[in-house]
Short mmCIF file of C-alpha atoms in Angstrom, two decimals:
data_model
loop_
_atom_site.label_atom_id
_atom_site.label_comp_id
_atom_site.label_asym_id
_atom_site.label_seq_id
_atom_site.Cartn_x
_atom_site.Cartn_y
_atom_site.Cartn_z
CA UNK A 1 39.97 -14.09 -41.15
CA UNK A 2 39.41 -16.82 -38.30
CA UNK A 3 35.65 -17.58 -37.35
CA UNK A 4 35.49 -15.41 -34.02
CA UNK A 5 37.00 -12.57 -36.04
CA UNK A 6 34.58 -12.89 -39.22
CA UNK A 7 31.65 -13.11 -35.91
CA UNK A 8 32.96 -9.75 -34.48
CA UNK A 9 33.29 -7.63 -37.65
CA UNK A 10 29.92 -8.38 -38.38
CA UNK A 11 31.18 -10.56 -41.33
CA UNK A 12 28.86 -13.87 -40.66
CA UNK A 13 25.67 -15.02 -42.83
CA UNK A 14 22.80 -16.34 -40.66
CA UNK A 15 21.54 -18.99 -41.46
CA UNK A 16 23.77 -19.87 -44.21
CA UNK A 17 23.60 -23.92 -43.29
CA UNK A 18 22.88 -26.47 -39.55
CA UNK A 19 23.62 -25.04 -36.52
CA UNK A 20 25.97 -27.04 -33.78
CA UNK A 21 25.13 -27.75 -30.84
CA UNK A 22 26.84 -25.45 -27.75
CA UNK A 23 29.68 -26.59 -25.99
CA UNK A 24 29.96 -27.25 -21.75
CA UNK A 25 33.20 -27.44 -19.97
CA UNK A 26 33.80 -27.34 -16.08
CA UNK A 27 36.63 -26.15 -15.13
CA UNK A 28 38.40 -27.47 -12.25
CA UNK A 29 40.85 -25.10 -10.31
CA UNK A 30 43.19 -24.72 -7.75
CA UNK A 31 46.20 -22.12 -7.08
CA UNK A 32 48.44 -21.00 -3.70
CA UNK A 33 48.25 -24.54 -2.49
CA UNK A 34 51.97 -23.83 -1.17
CA UNK A 35 52.57 -27.39 -0.18
CA UNK A 36 49.41 -27.96 2.40
CA UNK A 37 49.07 -31.40 1.33
CA UNK A 38 47.53 -31.94 5.72
CA UNK A 39 44.41 -30.48 6.56
CA UNK A 40 44.41 -27.25 7.71
CA UNK A 41 42.70 -24.12 10.20
CA UNK A 42 40.02 -21.72 8.64
CA UNK A 43 43.02 -19.53 8.83
CA UNK A 44 45.26 -21.92 6.99
CA UNK A 45 47.08 -22.77 9.63
CA UNK A 46 48.26 -26.22 10.26
CA UNK A 47 45.26 -28.41 11.77
CA UNK A 48 45.68 -30.69 14.74
CA UNK A 49 44.73 -34.44 13.90
CA UNK A 50 42.32 -34.04 17.06
CA UNK A 51 40.15 -31.10 15.74
CA UNK A 52 40.61 -33.01 12.10
CA UNK A 53 39.00 -36.01 13.93
CA UNK A 54 35.90 -33.84 15.14
CA UNK A 55 35.53 -32.19 11.36
CA UNK A 56 36.57 -28.77 12.42
CA UNK A 57 39.86 -29.21 9.80
CA UNK A 58 39.42 -27.82 5.90
CA UNK A 59 41.58 -28.99 2.70
CA UNK A 60 44.65 -31.64 2.37
CA UNK A 61 45.13 -33.86 -0.51
CA UNK A 62 43.24 -36.68 0.56
CA UNK A 63 39.75 -34.59 0.33
CA UNK A 64 41.76 -32.90 -2.91
CA UNK A 65 41.17 -36.26 -4.24
CA UNK A 66 37.75 -36.90 -3.58
CA UNK A 67 36.54 -34.51 -4.10
CA UNK A 68 38.22 -34.13 -7.88
CA UNK A 69 36.90 -36.82 -9.06
CA UNK A 70 33.34 -36.38 -7.59
CA UNK A 71 33.53 -33.04 -9.67
CA UNK A 72 34.68 -35.32 -12.85
CA UNK A 73 31.80 -37.36 -12.33
CA UNK A 74 29.69 -34.94 -12.40
CA UNK A 75 30.65 -33.05 -16.18
CA UNK A 76 30.95 -34.72 -19.21
CA UNK A 77 34.09 -32.52 -20.11
CA UNK A 78 36.17 -31.36 -17.52
CA UNK A 79 39.94 -29.75 -16.96
CA UNK A 80 41.63 -29.30 -14.13
CA UNK A 81 43.88 -26.81 -14.50
CA UNK A 82 46.47 -25.22 -11.61
CA UNK A 83 47.61 -20.96 -11.53
CA UNK A 84 50.92 -21.62 -9.02
CA UNK A 85 52.61 -21.51 -5.96
CA UNK A 86 52.21 -25.01 -5.88
CA UNK A 87 56.19 -24.93 -4.29
CA UNK A 88 57.18 -22.91 -0.43
CA UNK A 89 54.87 -22.92 2.95
CA UNK A 90 55.12 -26.12 4.72
CA UNK A 91 58.09 -28.59 6.20
CA UNK A 92 56.83 -31.07 2.88
CA UNK A 93 58.31 -28.43 0.76
CA UNK A 94 61.81 -27.85 2.16
CA UNK A 95 62.77 -31.85 2.72
CA UNK A 96 60.96 -32.73 -1.01
CA UNK A 97 61.01 -29.63 -2.56
CA UNK A 98 58.62 -30.44 -5.41
CA UNK A 99 59.03 -33.92 -5.87
CA UNK A 100 55.97 -34.04 -3.64
CA UNK A 101 53.70 -31.39 -5.26
CA UNK A 102 54.94 -33.19 -8.80
CA UNK A 103 53.65 -36.91 -7.58
CA UNK A 104 50.02 -35.06 -5.83
CA UNK A 105 49.69 -33.07 -8.96
CA UNK A 106 50.11 -36.32 -11.57
CA UNK A 107 47.98 -37.87 -9.42
CA UNK A 108 44.62 -35.89 -9.37
CA UNK A 109 45.85 -35.68 -13.63
CA UNK A 110 46.04 -31.97 -13.90
CA UNK A 111 45.58 -30.97 -17.74
CA UNK A 112 48.21 -27.58 -17.31
CA UNK A 113 49.51 -25.36 -14.95
CA UNK A 114 51.75 -21.99 -14.66
CA UNK A 115 54.25 -20.87 -12.54
CA UNK A 116 54.28 -18.31 -9.14
CA UNK A 117 56.53 -16.42 -7.93
CA UNK A 118 57.30 -19.55 -5.16
CA UNK A 119 58.04 -21.48 -7.77
CA UNK A 120 61.66 -19.43 -8.34
CA UNK A 121 61.69 -19.88 -4.42
CA UNK A 122 64.96 -22.42 -5.00
CA UNK A 123 66.01 -21.37 -8.04
CA UNK A 124 65.95 -22.66 -12.03
CA UNK A 125 67.49 -26.30 -11.05
CA UNK A 126 64.85 -27.00 -8.31
CA UNK A 127 61.91 -25.87 -10.80
CA UNK A 128 63.69 -27.37 -13.09
CA UNK A 129 63.43 -30.79 -10.88
CA UNK A 130 60.09 -30.22 -10.70
CA UNK A 131 58.93 -29.42 -14.88
CA UNK A 132 61.01 -32.74 -14.96
CA UNK A 133 58.70 -35.12 -12.95
CA UNK A 134 55.12 -33.45 -14.06
CA UNK A 135 53.33 -35.31 -16.59
CA UNK A 136 50.92 -31.40 -17.00
CA UNK A 137 53.00 -29.20 -19.67
CA UNK A 138 53.94 -26.24 -17.23
CA UNK A 139 52.50 -22.46 -19.23
CA UNK A 140 54.18 -19.61 -18.81
CA UNK A 141 53.92 -16.86 -22.42
CA UNK A 142 56.04 -13.65 -20.88
CA UNK A 143 59.50 -15.81 -19.49
CA UNK A 144 62.96 -16.37 -21.56
CA UNK A 145 64.75 -19.84 -20.47
CA UNK A 146 66.46 -20.13 -23.42
CA UNK A 147 69.47 -19.20 -21.45
CA UNK A 148 68.84 -21.55 -18.69
CA UNK A 149 69.35 -24.83 -19.44
CA UNK A 150 67.83 -26.34 -15.80
CA UNK A 151 64.54 -24.78 -17.38
CA UNK A 152 65.06 -25.19 -21.34
CA UNK A 153 62.30 -26.82 -23.83
CA UNK A 154 60.75 -27.38 -19.34
CA UNK A 155 58.22 -24.28 -20.06
CA UNK A 156 55.64 -24.09 -23.08
CA UNK A 157 53.55 -19.85 -24.02
CA UNK A 158 50.79 -22.24 -24.50
CA UNK A 159 48.55 -26.41 -25.30
CA UNK A 160 45.82 -26.90 -26.71
CA UNK A 161 43.67 -29.54 -25.43
CA UNK A 162 40.89 -30.97 -26.99
CA UNK A 163 37.56 -32.65 -25.32
CA UNK A 164 34.65 -33.58 -27.55
CA UNK A 165 36.37 -32.84 -30.82
CA UNK A 166 36.67 -29.09 -29.50
CA UNK A 167 39.75 -27.59 -29.30
CA UNK A 168 40.79 -25.47 -25.46
CA UNK A 169 44.16 -22.98 -25.86
CA UNK A 170 45.22 -22.36 -22.10
CA UNK A 171 47.68 -19.98 -22.03
CA UNK A 172 50.16 -19.23 -18.88
CA UNK A 173 51.82 -16.11 -17.73
CA UNK A 174 52.48 -14.93 -14.44
CA UNK A 175 54.31 -11.47 -13.12
CA UNK A 176 57.31 -9.39 -14.58
CA UNK A 177 58.53 -8.46 -11.42
CA UNK A 178 59.68 -11.67 -10.35
CA UNK A 179 63.23 -10.67 -9.72
CA UNK A 180 61.94 -8.62 -7.11
CA UNK A 181 59.97 -11.63 -5.30
CA UNK A 182 62.13 -14.46 -5.79
CA UNK A 183 65.22 -16.28 -7.48
CA UNK A 184 64.77 -17.28 -11.31
CA UNK A 185 68.21 -16.41 -11.90
CA UNK A 186 69.50 -14.58 -13.84
CA UNK A 187 69.66 -16.98 -17.28
CA UNK A 188 65.52 -16.46 -16.92
CA UNK A 189 63.93 -13.01 -17.94
CA UNK A 190 60.51 -11.83 -17.96
CA UNK A 191 58.36 -10.05 -20.11
CA UNK A 192 55.03 -7.62 -20.59
CA UNK A 193 53.37 -10.08 -19.11
CA UNK A 194 49.51 -7.99 -21.34
CA UNK A 195 51.61 -8.20 -24.53
CA UNK A 196 52.87 -11.42 -23.93
CA UNK A 197 49.06 -13.21 -23.77
CA UNK A 198 47.77 -10.52 -26.33
CA UNK A 199 51.00 -12.48 -29.36
CA UNK A 200 49.49 -16.23 -27.75
CA UNK A 201 45.62 -15.62 -28.10
CA UNK A 202 46.26 -13.89 -31.09
CA UNK A 203 48.38 -17.12 -32.61
CA UNK A 204 46.10 -19.30 -31.08
CA UNK A 205 43.29 -17.56 -33.04
CA UNK A 206 45.10 -18.12 -36.11
CA UNK A 207 45.06 -21.40 -36.07
CA UNK A 208 41.52 -21.83 -35.42
CA UNK A 209 41.49 -22.47 -31.99
CA UNK A 210 38.61 -20.39 -30.44
CA UNK A 211 37.91 -21.10 -26.69
CA UNK A 212 40.92 -19.78 -24.99
CA UNK A 213 41.58 -19.55 -21.36
CA UNK A 214 44.52 -17.91 -19.40
CA UNK A 215 45.98 -19.79 -16.73
CA UNK A 216 47.32 -16.42 -14.18
CA UNK A 217 49.61 -16.21 -12.03
CA UNK A 218 49.14 -11.87 -12.03
CA UNK A 219 46.38 -11.14 -9.38
CA UNK A 220 42.80 -10.22 -9.26
CA UNK A 221 43.43 -6.60 -10.34
CA UNK A 222 45.78 -7.72 -12.79
CA UNK A 223 43.67 -10.24 -14.22
CA UNK A 224 40.36 -7.60 -14.80
CA UNK A 225 42.59 -5.40 -16.60
CA UNK A 226 43.90 -8.02 -18.71
CA UNK A 227 40.29 -8.45 -19.00
CA UNK A 228 39.58 -5.31 -20.71
CA UNK A 229 42.48 -5.02 -22.59
CA UNK A 230 42.77 -8.42 -24.11
CA UNK A 231 40.64 -9.14 -26.95
CA UNK A 232 39.90 -12.87 -27.34
CA UNK A 233 39.54 -13.75 -23.65
CA UNK A 234 37.08 -16.23 -22.60
CA UNK A 235 38.44 -17.24 -19.06
CA UNK A 236 41.24 -16.30 -17.06
CA UNK A 237 41.83 -18.80 -14.21
CA UNK A 238 43.63 -16.32 -11.68
CA UNK A 239 46.00 -17.27 -8.71
CA UNK A 240 48.32 -14.68 -6.48
CA UNK A 241 45.89 -12.24 -4.56
CA UNK A 242 45.07 -15.36 -1.98
CA UNK A 243 41.04 -13.84 -1.91
CA UNK A 244 38.61 -15.86 -2.36
CA UNK A 245 35.79 -15.08 -5.54
CA UNK A 246 32.31 -16.77 -4.41
CA UNK A 247 28.05 -16.16 -4.81
CA UNK A 248 27.42 -17.18 -1.25
CA UNK A 249 30.56 -16.17 1.40
CA UNK A 250 29.73 -12.04 2.90
CA UNK A 251 32.97 -11.64 3.54
CA UNK A 252 34.28 -12.59 -1.17
CA UNK A 253 35.98 -10.34 -2.73
CA UNK A 254 34.24 -10.57 -5.06
CA UNK A 255 31.50 -12.55 -7.86
CA UNK A 256 32.43 -16.28 -8.51
CA UNK A 257 32.66 -15.61 -11.86
CA UNK A 258 33.60 -11.64 -12.34
CA UNK A 259 32.25 -11.36 -15.61
CA UNK A 260 34.36 -8.06 -17.50
CA UNK A 261 33.14 -8.12 -20.71
CA UNK A 262 32.16 -11.58 -21.48
CA UNK A 263 35.22 -13.04 -19.83
CA UNK A 264 35.19 -14.97 -16.89
CA UNK A 265 37.73 -14.52 -14.03
CA UNK A 266 37.61 -17.15 -11.12
CA UNK A 267 40.21 -17.77 -8.23
CA UNK A 268 40.62 -19.02 -4.45
CA UNK A 269 40.98 -18.64 -1.49
CA UNK A 270 44.91 -19.98 -0.65
CA UNK A 271 46.00 -22.78 0.83
CA UNK A 272 44.00 -25.84 -0.75
CA UNK A 273 40.46 -25.15 1.48
CA UNK A 274 38.69 -24.62 -1.32
CA UNK A 275 38.10 -26.55 -5.07
CA UNK A 276 37.66 -24.04 -7.57
CA UNK A 277 34.39 -25.09 -9.79
CA UNK A 278 33.53 -23.03 -12.79
CA UNK A 279 30.21 -24.15 -16.06
CA UNK A 280 31.15 -22.40 -19.07
CA UNK A 281 29.36 -23.17 -22.32
CA UNK A 282 30.47 -22.22 -25.44
CA UNK A 283 28.96 -20.99 -28.91
CA UNK A 284 29.43 -22.17 -32.20
CA UNK A 285 32.64 -19.15 -32.51
CA UNK A 286 33.65 -20.46 -28.87
CA UNK A 287 32.58 -16.58 -26.65
CA UNK A 288 31.43 -17.85 -23.28
CA UNK A 289 27.18 -17.61 -22.81
CA UNK A 290 26.88 -19.15 -19.41
CA UNK A 291 29.79 -19.35 -16.49
CA UNK A 292 28.87 -20.27 -13.18
CA UNK A 293 29.59 -21.96 -10.17
CA UNK A 294 30.70 -22.15 -6.87
CA UNK A 295 34.42 -23.09 -5.23
CA UNK A 296 33.93 -26.30 -3.53
CA UNK A 297 34.38 -26.04 0.34
CA UNK A 298 36.66 -28.71 1.45
CA UNK A 299 35.53 -29.45 4.84
CA UNK A 300 34.58 -32.94 6.69
CA UNK A 301 31.48 -34.01 4.39
CA UNK A 302 34.86 -34.95 1.81
CA UNK A 303 35.73 -38.24 2.92
CA UNK A 304 39.53 -38.36 2.49
CA UNK A 305 40.78 -40.14 -0.34
CA UNK A 306 42.16 -43.48 1.39
CA UNK A 307 45.55 -44.13 -1.09
CA UNK A 308 46.53 -40.03 -1.14
CA UNK A 309 45.66 -39.86 2.49
CA UNK A 310 48.93 -42.81 2.89
CA UNK A 311 50.62 -41.24 0.49
CA UNK A 312 50.83 -38.07 3.08
CA UNK A 313 51.50 -40.39 5.95
CA UNK A 314 53.93 -42.43 4.53
CA UNK A 315 56.17 -38.62 3.36
CA UNK A 316 55.11 -37.37 6.36
CA UNK A 317 57.16 -39.94 8.63
CA UNK A 318 60.10 -40.21 6.49
CA UNK A 319 59.77 -35.83 6.85
CA UNK A 320 60.13 -37.24 10.30
CA UNK A 321 63.24 -38.37 10.17
CA UNK A 322 64.75 -35.48 8.31
CA UNK A 323 63.86 -33.37 10.79
CA UNK A 324 65.89 -34.54 13.30
CA UNK A 325 68.59 -34.51 11.75
CA UNK A 326 71.31 -31.51 12.40
CA UNK A 327 71.28 -28.05 8.98
CA UNK A 328 74.07 -26.05 11.62
CA UNK A 329 76.30 -26.23 14.28
CA UNK A 330 75.83 -23.25 17.38
CA UNK A 331 78.62 -22.18 19.19
CA UNK A 332 76.64 -21.18 21.89
CA UNK A 333 72.83 -20.35 23.14
CA UNK A 334 71.38 -17.95 20.50
CA UNK A 335 69.02 -16.48 23.11
CA UNK A 336 65.58 -15.69 22.06
CA UNK A 337 64.20 -15.36 25.66
CA UNK A 338 61.24 -12.75 26.06
CA UNK A 339 63.34 -11.05 29.14
CA UNK A 340 65.58 -10.23 26.43
CA UNK A 341 64.08 -9.38 22.62
CA UNK A 342 61.28 -7.57 24.18
CA UNK A 343 63.32 -4.69 26.20
CA UNK A 344 66.34 -4.25 23.81
CA UNK A 345 68.24 -6.14 21.50
CA UNK A 346 68.75 -10.21 21.96
CA UNK A 347 71.13 -12.51 19.72
CA UNK A 348 68.11 -14.77 17.93
CA UNK A 349 66.75 -11.41 17.18
CA UNK A 350 69.73 -10.83 15.79
CA UNK A 351 70.34 -13.83 13.58
CA UNK A 352 66.45 -13.34 12.36
CA UNK A 353 66.93 -9.34 11.19
CA UNK A 354 70.18 -10.54 9.35
CA UNK A 355 69.28 -13.85 8.12
CA UNK A 356 65.74 -11.74 6.81
CA UNK A 357 68.35 -8.89 5.17
CA UNK A 358 70.91 -11.30 3.81
CA UNK A 359 67.87 -12.92 1.63
CA UNK A 360 66.01 -9.50 0.96
CA UNK A 361 69.54 -7.35 -0.25
CA UNK A 362 69.37 -8.19 -3.95
CA UNK A 363 65.52 -6.86 -3.97
CA UNK A 364 67.47 -3.60 -3.30
CA UNK A 365 67.00 -3.58 0.52
CA UNK A 366 69.29 -2.26 2.96
CA UNK A 367 66.80 -2.59 6.73
CA UNK A 368 65.69 -5.99 8.01
CA UNK A 369 62.98 -5.00 11.26
CA UNK A 370 61.05 -7.62 13.14
CA UNK A 371 58.73 -6.46 15.82
CA UNK A 372 60.20 -8.92 19.29
CA UNK A 373 57.08 -11.06 18.78
CA UNK A 374 57.42 -12.66 15.65
CA UNK A 375 60.28 -14.69 17.92
CA UNK A 376 59.18 -17.39 21.30
CA UNK A 377 62.01 -18.56 21.86
CA UNK A 378 65.58 -19.40 22.75
CA UNK A 379 67.58 -21.58 20.59
CA UNK A 380 70.52 -24.14 22.13
CA UNK A 381 73.99 -24.52 21.52
CA UNK A 382 75.35 -27.75 19.38
CA UNK A 383 73.75 -29.21 16.87
CA UNK A 384 70.80 -27.08 15.67
CA UNK A 385 67.46 -29.08 13.57
CA UNK A 386 65.07 -26.72 11.46
CA UNK A 387 62.43 -27.94 14.38
CA UNK A 388 64.39 -26.33 16.09
CA UNK A 389 64.65 -23.13 13.93
CA UNK A 390 61.18 -23.07 13.72
CA UNK A 391 59.77 -22.98 17.29
CA UNK A 392 61.88 -20.18 17.79
CA UNK A 393 59.64 -17.97 15.20
CA UNK A 394 56.28 -17.59 15.27
CA UNK A 395 55.28 -20.06 13.56
CA UNK A 396 53.38 -18.09 10.12
CA UNK A 397 55.37 -15.16 9.12
CA UNK A 398 56.94 -14.67 5.89
CA UNK A 399 58.54 -11.85 4.41
CA UNK A 400 57.89 -9.12 2.86
CA UNK A 401 59.41 -6.05 1.62
CA UNK A 402 59.35 -2.35 1.07
CA UNK A 403 60.24 1.02 0.56
CA UNK A 404 59.66 3.99 2.61
CA UNK A 405 61.54 7.10 3.72
CA UNK A 406 63.87 7.85 6.13
CA UNK A 407 61.01 9.44 8.11
CA UNK A 408 58.58 6.57 8.35
CA UNK A 409 61.75 3.74 9.52
CA UNK A 410 62.69 6.81 11.99
CA UNK A 411 58.87 6.20 13.00
CA UNK A 412 58.81 2.62 12.96
CA UNK A 413 62.16 2.88 15.83
CA UNK A 414 60.10 5.24 17.90
CA UNK A 415 56.92 2.78 18.02
CA UNK A 416 59.16 0.20 18.53
CA UNK A 417 60.97 1.42 21.90
CA UNK A 418 57.72 3.98 23.11
CA UNK A 419 57.45 1.05 25.93
CA UNK A 420 60.23 2.34 26.93
CA UNK A 421 61.91 -0.47 30.29
CA UNK A 422 58.82 -2.51 29.90
CA UNK A 423 57.98 -5.30 28.28
CA UNK A 424 57.03 -5.32 25.01
CA UNK A 425 55.92 -6.88 21.42
CA UNK A 426 56.64 -4.95 19.06
CA UNK A 427 60.48 -4.42 20.36
CA UNK A 428 62.33 -3.88 17.06
CA UNK A 429 64.67 -6.45 16.17
CA UNK A 430 66.79 -5.00 13.72
CA UNK A 431 70.30 -5.61 11.33
CA UNK A 432 71.75 -3.75 8.87
CA UNK A 433 70.85 0.09 11.16
CA UNK A 434 72.00 1.08 14.32
CA UNK A 435 70.03 3.59 16.67
CA UNK A 436 70.60 5.22 21.00
CA UNK A 437 68.21 4.23 22.41
CA UNK A 438 66.56 6.75 25.79
CA UNK A 439 64.19 4.69 27.71
CA UNK A 440 64.21 8.09 30.35
CA UNK A 441 62.81 10.11 27.38
CA UNK A 442 59.03 11.38 25.85
CA UNK A 443 57.58 8.51 23.66
CA UNK A 444 58.45 10.23 20.20
CA UNK A 445 62.17 11.08 21.17
CA UNK A 446 63.41 8.01 22.38
CA UNK A 447 65.68 6.89 18.91
CA UNK A 448 68.70 8.73 17.78
CA UNK A 449 72.01 8.44 16.38
CA UNK A 450 70.15 6.50 13.37
CA UNK A 451 72.78 5.02 11.36
CA UNK A 452 72.64 3.44 8.19
CA UNK A 453 74.41 0.70 6.72
CA UNK A 454 76.08 1.62 3.69
CA UNK A 455 78.91 -1.12 2.52
CA UNK A 456 81.37 -1.11 4.45
CA UNK A 457 80.58 2.22 6.47
CA UNK A 458 77.42 3.52 8.82
CA UNK A 459 76.02 7.06 7.47
CA UNK A 460 73.05 8.98 9.14
CA UNK A 461 69.85 8.07 8.82
CA UNK A 462 68.39 10.99 5.92
CA UNK A 463 64.75 11.41 6.43
CA UNK A 464 64.04 12.05 2.76
CA UNK A 465 65.74 9.60 1.10
CA UNK A 466 63.90 5.85 0.16
CA UNK A 467 65.14 2.49 1.92
CA UNK A 468 64.41 -0.89 1.41
CA UNK A 469 62.92 -2.39 4.60
CA UNK A 470 62.63 -6.14 5.12
CA UNK A 471 59.88 -7.32 7.40
CA UNK A 472 57.25 -9.85 8.23
CA UNK A 473 53.80 -10.24 6.27
CA UNK A 474 51.79 -9.36 9.39
CA UNK A 475 53.42 -5.71 10.00
CA UNK A 476 53.75 -4.58 6.61
CA UNK A 477 50.02 -5.00 6.60
CA UNK A 478 50.07 -3.24 10.14
CA UNK A 479 50.45 -5.75 12.59
CA UNK A 480 51.58 -4.81 16.89
CA UNK A 481 50.62 -1.34 15.03
CA UNK A 482 52.80 -0.73 12.79
CA UNK A 483 51.01 1.40 10.70
CA UNK A 484 53.55 3.00 9.22
CA UNK A 485 54.85 0.34 7.39
CA UNK A 486 50.66 0.10 5.55
CA UNK A 487 51.07 2.43 3.45
CA UNK A 488 54.74 2.06 1.10
CA UNK A 489 56.09 3.10 -2.63
CA UNK A 490 56.48 -0.28 -3.14
CA UNK A 491 55.91 -3.93 -1.30
CA UNK A 492 56.05 -7.49 -1.52
CA UNK A 493 53.84 -9.71 1.41
CA UNK A 494 54.77 -13.14 -0.81
CA UNK A 495 58.17 -14.45 0.73
CA UNK A 496 59.29 -16.98 2.23
CA UNK A 497 58.56 -18.54 5.86
CA UNK A 498 60.72 -16.31 8.04
CA UNK A 499 61.92 -19.37 9.50
CA UNK A 500 63.55 -20.72 6.02
CA UNK A 501 65.49 -18.58 5.74
CA UNK A 502 66.70 -18.59 9.41
CA UNK A 503 67.17 -22.24 8.59
CA UNK A 504 69.26 -21.24 5.21
CA UNK A 505 70.87 -18.49 7.23
CA UNK A 506 72.50 -20.51 10.18
CA UNK A 507 73.05 -23.79 7.33
CA UNK A 508 75.12 -21.99 5.42
CA UNK A 509 77.42 -20.13 7.95
CA UNK A 510 77.61 -23.14 10.13
CA UNK A 511 79.11 -22.78 12.80
CA UNK A 512 77.00 -20.20 13.66
CA UNK A 513 78.67 -17.97 16.11
CA UNK A 514 75.35 -15.42 18.61
CA UNK A 515 75.73 -12.43 17.90
CA UNK A 516 77.15 -10.46 20.12
CA UNK A 517 75.49 -7.18 20.25
CA UNK A 518 76.03 -3.42 19.38
CA UNK A 519 73.30 -2.92 17.33
CA UNK A 520 70.93 -0.62 19.80
CA UNK A 521 72.90 1.56 21.95
CA UNK A 522 72.09 2.97 25.47
CA UNK A 523 71.88 6.28 25.45
CA UNK A 524 74.90 7.59 27.15
CA UNK A 525 75.16 9.84 30.74
#
């Protein structure tokens, strides 16, 4: 029986020998970085260089490098961990995939990471290349990659790190329903996260490792449940929920750390705005006796590391050259003008919703709906570049999908057309269905004859049937008045950017011919 279990059951004799000193450790951590290598605004958007020069920006790889170095210098024992979702979110990822992330993480000296759902967005091959480039071990205890050659041998359940003669067990865990969120491929499977962590903690305990840190991409609520249900976890370093834990910020979602029994839980706001810094003290039996800290805000008070800034600047120069290359050909202009998209069906609306539906179909989605506010301008015919696509869409819109009744779908369509013939940012662009729209009818009864695609045929929408719907995360959370989507049976808000989804769809269907329409029909006289 291990020392920790003996202590737990009261079997240790007190005063039988000299006591050992407590062990102090600083855990530095990041999560949900999403390729934000350049500074961001307070809300996580790209920050203009002029604003950064005025001190109005946060984060960026160069500030993060400085903050890590300074935090290490303040501690005798430290480790650096990442809780997943390094992938996706900016042009840096679109063009470099995981290569730039691996280079940055190696330079920062990460000791371990777990995988988030976005690490699987480009499939096993891209993830395998990233794992091969990364110096740190990649940890996921609830994954089976034995049948996937691109990932075989690339992922461990846990690792043991030594600091000042003390052994630290680091266990990784991620979301089980990954196939509904991302694209891990049919050869990759995921087990129950709690069961997998429990087994790995028990294995480490048997070999005498009694200081256990779980590196989790389960989300804050599941982290708290994991702490309640699993004996032996000292610290959970989390991600996925995109929340801030803090003792100072009144808008924080909880304390930093959040204590569940003797388990300390930490997580940061996404996009590299903060560096986590948790100081824990372990007693002789490996139990946390003290846990304190606060996220370090990476504002203008943190100087940019010049060497890191140079690497990012050079990567951005190459990225600009790549951005000028065509990703597809369009046989004609793809109409995305507001006069078109905010009063009726438009070609760019059809393109984007087709792309959304194509991406999410394997996740049980039959319908896609995007308000016209997500569309900014047209795409010219001929050669189409990724900047062309990005400029045509609302900047940070992410794909979301949900399950709702047919009655809720109808309510959403009625909400979208409620302005009649007036320009309206909420006017619905759709794929996977068609309907008749009568702007002269009373609000609430302007939509009729709603038909949903089932295979190669159209069938009437059924109010009581459950449908999978793709939209943007902003709309799923009630944006533009679509509050009927706020409480679905199921939802996922963290899909890829709509610009990425649309660009990939264009590339795969090049040359692309603008869709002539026929989804939103006028009322027959």
